Amino acid sequence: MDEQALSEAIESLLVARNPRQMQVARAALPPGYYLRAARRLHDIRGTVLIGTGFPVAGTFETDGPVGAIALYNGLQALGARPVIACATPLAQVLASSYRILPLERDPADDGSASAARWLADNQPSAIISIERPGLAADGRYYNMRGEDISAQCGVFDPFLTLAHCPTIAIGDGGNEIGMGNIAEAIAGLDIRVAVTPCDELLVADVSNWGAYGLLAFLGLWAERDLLSEFSALETLRYLSERGSVDGVTRANTLTEDGLPPSEGEAVIRELRTLTGFLEAAA
């Protein structure tokens, strides 16, 4: 199949389960969004900032960091210099193994000044947000239950809104950075919709899986099976041992949004099959 058809197949695959109505979000996006986003990362060099980390029950959830680590590893393997932006406690957890930009929240500052300084100093080639809380219309952050979590959120939105480089955002519910692109279309969902926009919005049933969709294209073009070089289960174990919780159940389990790791592994297998790295089952 051609690249547009491949992108549409990936887009269909990644919302096939539809637990949070991301098929509604998909319908609001022009087809080919995974291809368009991946093209912005094709042969990229320099710094790529990857924002992630959704606060849950005093710690961080598994959805987001797993995909961020997958993107970090894949982009680094292809010659870029990724940096993960996240708030505590996730920033402290990852600092020993990854380049980290700690995110903070100052009630007296919306984060624009510090974001502008970092952008000017580092001149990133691209910025990716994966499962980062996005500001609602009232300037607050809310979780899937409608609870105000502003006090626990580091601020990442200004890094996208002030950037002079391509910005990509991945979400799975409607309250994440990037959903501002389709805020009107998803206003009927049971969520406090985020209004922060991006250049290319990607949706998936689990945000981690959106990272795999990007890596499917990047690996195809590089003729390198990047998805086979990453273990979602091992990454879940790494995070679980350091205090992660499932964003839906709030339990310290090897799950993503209430789904067992076998679901994510199945998605990876299907992506590898679509891109020709894995032979289709008979």
PDB file of N, CA and C in Angstrom, residues 210-248:
ATOM      1  N   GLY A 210       0.280   5.847  20.224  1.00  0.00           N
ATOM      2  CA  GLY A 210       0.533   6.870  19.221  1.00  0.00           C
ATOM      3  C   GLY A 210       2.010   7.005  18.916  1.00  0.00           C
ATOM      4  N   ALA A 211       2.839   6.849  19.960  1.00  0.00           N
ATOM      5  CA  ALA A 211       4.288   6.871  19.743  1.00  0.00           C
ATOM      6  C   ALA A 211       4.704   5.741  18.817  1.00  0.00           C
ATOM      7  N   TYR A 212       4.084   4.577  18.983  1.00  0.00           N
ATOM      8  CA  TYR A 212       4.429   3.430  18.138  1.00  0.00           C
ATOM      9  C   TYR A 212       4.032   3.691  16.677  1.00  0.00           C
ATOM     10  N   GLY A 213       2.934   4.406  16.471  1.00  0.00           N
ATOM     11  CA  GLY A 213       2.537   4.748  15.119  1.00  0.00           C
ATOM     12  C   GLY A 213       3.559   5.630  14.424  1.00  0.00           C
ATOM     13  N   LEU A 214       4.114   6.589  15.143  1.00  0.00           N
ATOM     14  CA  LEU A 214       5.184   7.423  14.592  1.00  0.00           C
ATOM     15  C   LEU A 214       6.421   6.591  14.276  1.00  0.00           C
ATOM     16  N   LEU A 215       6.796   5.725  15.215  1.00  0.00           N
ATOM     17  CA  LEU A 215       8.001   4.913  15.024  1.00  0.00           C
ATOM     18  C   LEU A 215       7.840   3.917  13.883  1.00  0.00           C
ATOM     19  N   ALA A 216       6.613   3.517  13.602  1.00  0.00           N
ATOM     20  CA  ALA A 216       6.384   2.612  12.469  1.00  0.00           C
ATOM     21  C   ALA A 216       6.836   3.275  11.169  1.00  0.00           C
ATOM     22  N   PHE A 217       6.464   4.536  10.976  1.00  0.00           N
ATOM     23  CA  PHE A 217       6.885   5.252   9.769  1.00  0.00           C
ATOM     24  C   PHE A 217       8.388   5.536   9.780  1.00  0.00           C
ATOM     25  N   LEU A 218       8.911   6.009  10.906  1.00  0.00           N
ATOM     26  CA  LEU A 218      10.334   6.345  10.964  1.00  0.00           C
ATOM     27  C   LEU A 218      11.195   5.110  10.726  1.00  0.00           C
ATOM     28  N   GLY A 219      10.790   3.967  11.265  1.00  0.00           N
ATOM     29  CA  GLY A 219      11.522   2.731  11.028  1.00  0.00           C
ATOM     30  C   GLY A 219      11.424   2.275   9.585  1.00  0.00           C
ATOM     31  N   LEU A 220      10.247   2.419   8.986  1.00  0.00           N
ATOM     32  CA  LEU A 220      10.059   2.047   7.583  1.00  0.00           C
ATOM     33  C   LEU A 220      11.016   2.827   6.694  1.00  0.00           C
ATOM     34  N   TRP A 221      11.080   4.144   6.904  1.00  0.00           N
ATOM     35  CA  TRP A 221      11.947   4.990   6.068  1.00  0.00           C
ATOM     36  C   TRP A 221      13.426   4.719   6.313  1.00  0.00           C
ATOM     37  N   ALA A 222      13.774   4.382   7.552  1.00  0.00           N
ATOM     38  CA  ALA A 222      15.175   4.109   7.886  1.00  0.00           C
ATOM     39  C   ALA A 222      15.568   2.666   7.583  1.00  0.00           C
ATOM     40  N   GLU A 223      14.582   1.863   7.157  1.00  0.00           N
ATOM     41  CA  GLU A 223      14.793   0.429   6.932  1.00  0.00           C
ATOM     42  C   GLU A 223      15.360  -0.233   8.187  1.00  0.00           C
ATOM     43  N   ARG A 224      14.754   0.117   9.302  1.00  0.00           N
ATOM     44  CA  ARG A 224      15.179  -0.380  10.604  1.00  0.00           C
ATOM     45  C   ARG A 224      13.935  -0.664  11.440  1.00  0.00           C
ATOM     46  N   ASP A 225      13.812  -1.852  11.953  1.00  0.00           N
ATOM     47  CA  ASP A 225      12.637  -2.274  12.704  1.00  0.00           C
ATOM     48  C   ASP A 225      12.705  -1.720  14.133  1.00  0.00           C
ATOM     49  N   LEU A 226      12.456  -0.421  14.256  1.00  0.00           N
ATOM     50  CA  LEU A 226      12.601   0.243  15.546  1.00  0.00           C
ATOM     51  C   LEU A 226      11.681  -0.344  16.610  1.00  0.00           C
ATOM     52  N   LEU A 227      10.505  -0.781  16.216  1.00  0.00           N
ATOM     53  CA  LEU A 227       9.562  -1.300  17.202  1.00  0.00           C
ATOM     54  C   LEU A 227      10.008  -2.633  17.792  1.00  0.00           C
ATOM     55  N   SER A 228      10.853  -3.368  17.072  1.00  0.00           N
ATOM     56  CA  SER A 228      11.371  -4.622  17.619  1.00  0.00           C
ATOM     57  C   SER A 228      12.482  -4.370  18.636  1.00  0.00           C
ATOM     58  N   GLU A 229      13.028  -3.160  18.627  1.00  0.00           N
ATOM     59  CA  GLU A 229      14.119  -2.808  19.533  1.00  0.00           C
ATOM     60  C   GLU A 229      13.609  -2.263  20.860  1.00  0.00           C
ATOM     61  N   PHE A 230      12.297  -2.179  21.004  1.00  0.00           N
ATOM     62  CA  PHE A 230      11.692  -1.606  22.203  1.00  0.00           C
ATOM     63  C   PHE A 230      10.763  -2.619  22.850  1.00  0.00           C
ATOM     64  N   SER A 231      10.828  -2.747  24.161  1.00  0.00           N
ATOM     65  CA  SER A 231       9.935  -3.639  24.901  1.00  0.00           C
ATOM     66  C   SER A 231       9.012  -2.810  25.784  1.00  0.00           C
ATOM     67  N   ALA A 232       7.744  -2.758  25.420  1.00  0.00           N
ATOM     68  CA  ALA A 232       6.779  -2.032  26.239  1.00  0.00           C
ATOM     69  C   ALA A 232       6.653  -2.654  27.620  1.00  0.00           C
ATOM     70  N   LEU A 233       6.675  -3.987  27.680  1.00  0.00           N
ATOM     71  CA  LEU A 233       6.524  -4.663  28.971  1.00  0.00           C
ATOM     72  C   LEU A 233       7.699  -4.353  29.896  1.00  0.00           C
ATOM     73  N   GLU A 234       8.904  -4.394  29.368  1.00  0.00           N
ATOM     74  CA  GLU A 234      10.073  -4.083  30.198  1.00  0.00           C
ATOM     75  C   GLU A 234      10.037  -2.638  30.672  1.00  0.00           C
ATOM     76  N   THR A 235       9.554  -1.739  29.816  1.00  0.00           N
ATOM     77  CA  THR A 235       9.450  -0.335  30.203  1.00  0.00           C
ATOM     78  C   THR A 235       8.376  -0.149  31.267  1.00  0.00           C
ATOM     79  N   LEU A 236       7.273  -0.857  31.149  1.00  0.00           N
ATOM     80  CA  LEU A 236       6.250  -0.829  32.199  1.00  0.00           C
ATOM     81  C   LEU A 236       6.827  -1.320  33.529  1.00  0.00           C
ATOM     82  N   ARG A 237       7.626  -2.387  33.483  1.00  0.00           N
ATOM     83  CA  ARG A 237       8.244  -2.892  34.717  1.00  0.00           C
ATOM     84  C   ARG A 237       9.189  -1.848  35.325  1.00  0.00           C
ATOM     85  N   TYR A 238       9.970  -1.212  34.459  1.00  0.00           N
ATOM     86  CA  TYR A 238      10.907  -0.177  34.912  1.00  0.00           C
ATOM     87  C   TYR A 238      10.156   0.938  35.642  1.00  0.00           C
ATOM     88  N   LEU A 239       9.039   1.393  35.070  1.00  0.00           N
ATOM     89  CA  LEU A 239       8.266   2.473  35.668  1.00  0.00           C
ATOM     90  C   LEU A 239       7.522   2.000  36.920  1.00  0.00           C
ATOM     91  N   SER A 240       6.990   0.788  36.876  1.00  0.00           N
ATOM     92  CA  SER A 240       6.240   0.260  38.013  1.00  0.00           C
ATOM     93  C   SER A 240       7.123   0.140  39.250  1.00  0.00           C
ATOM     94  N   GLU A 241       8.340  -0.307  39.033  1.00  0.00           N
ATOM     95  CA  GLU A 241       9.279  -0.435  40.149  1.00  0.00           C
ATOM     96  C   GLU A 241       9.612   0.920  40.768  1.00  0.00           C
ATOM     97  N   ARG A 242       9.329   1.990  40.033  1.00  0.00           N
ATOM     98  CA  ARG A 242       9.644   3.342  40.496  1.00  0.00           C
ATOM     99  C   ARG A 242       8.394   4.138  40.853  1.00  0.00           C
ATOM    100  N   GLY A 243       7.249   3.429  40.975  1.00  0.00           N
ATOM    101  CA  GLY A 243       6.077   4.068  41.552  1.00  0.00           C
ATOM    102  C   GLY A 243       4.966   4.483  40.615  1.00  0.00           C
ATOM    103  N   SER A 244       4.967   4.033  39.378  1.00  0.00           N
ATOM    104  CA  SER A 244       3.891   4.410  38.458  1.00  0.00           C
ATOM    105  C   SER A 244       2.573   3.764  38.858  1.00  0.00           C
ATOM    106  N   VAL A 245       1.475   4.330  38.356  1.00  0.00           N
ATOM    107  CA  VAL A 245       0.155   3.720  38.534  1.00  0.00           C
ATOM    108  C   VAL A 245      -0.585   3.758  37.205  1.00  0.00           C
ATOM    109  N   ASP A 246      -1.557   2.895  37.068  1.00  0.00           N
ATOM    110  CA  ASP A 246      -2.454   2.909  35.921  1.00  0.00           C
ATOM    111  C   ASP A 246      -3.363   4.136  36.051  1.00  0.00           C
ATOM    112  N   GLY A 247      -3.508   4.900  34.977  1.00  0.00           N
ATOM    113  CA  GLY A 247      -4.289   6.128  35.053  1.00  0.00           C
ATOM    114  C   GLY A 247      -5.768   5.912  35.299  1.00  0.00           C
ATOM    115  N   VAL A 248      -6.300   4.753  34.942  1.00  0.00           N
ATOM    116  CA  VAL A 248      -7.715   4.461  35.141  1.00  0.00           C
ATOM    117  C   VAL A 248      -7.966   3.834  36.507  1.00  0.00           C
TER     118      VAL A 248
END
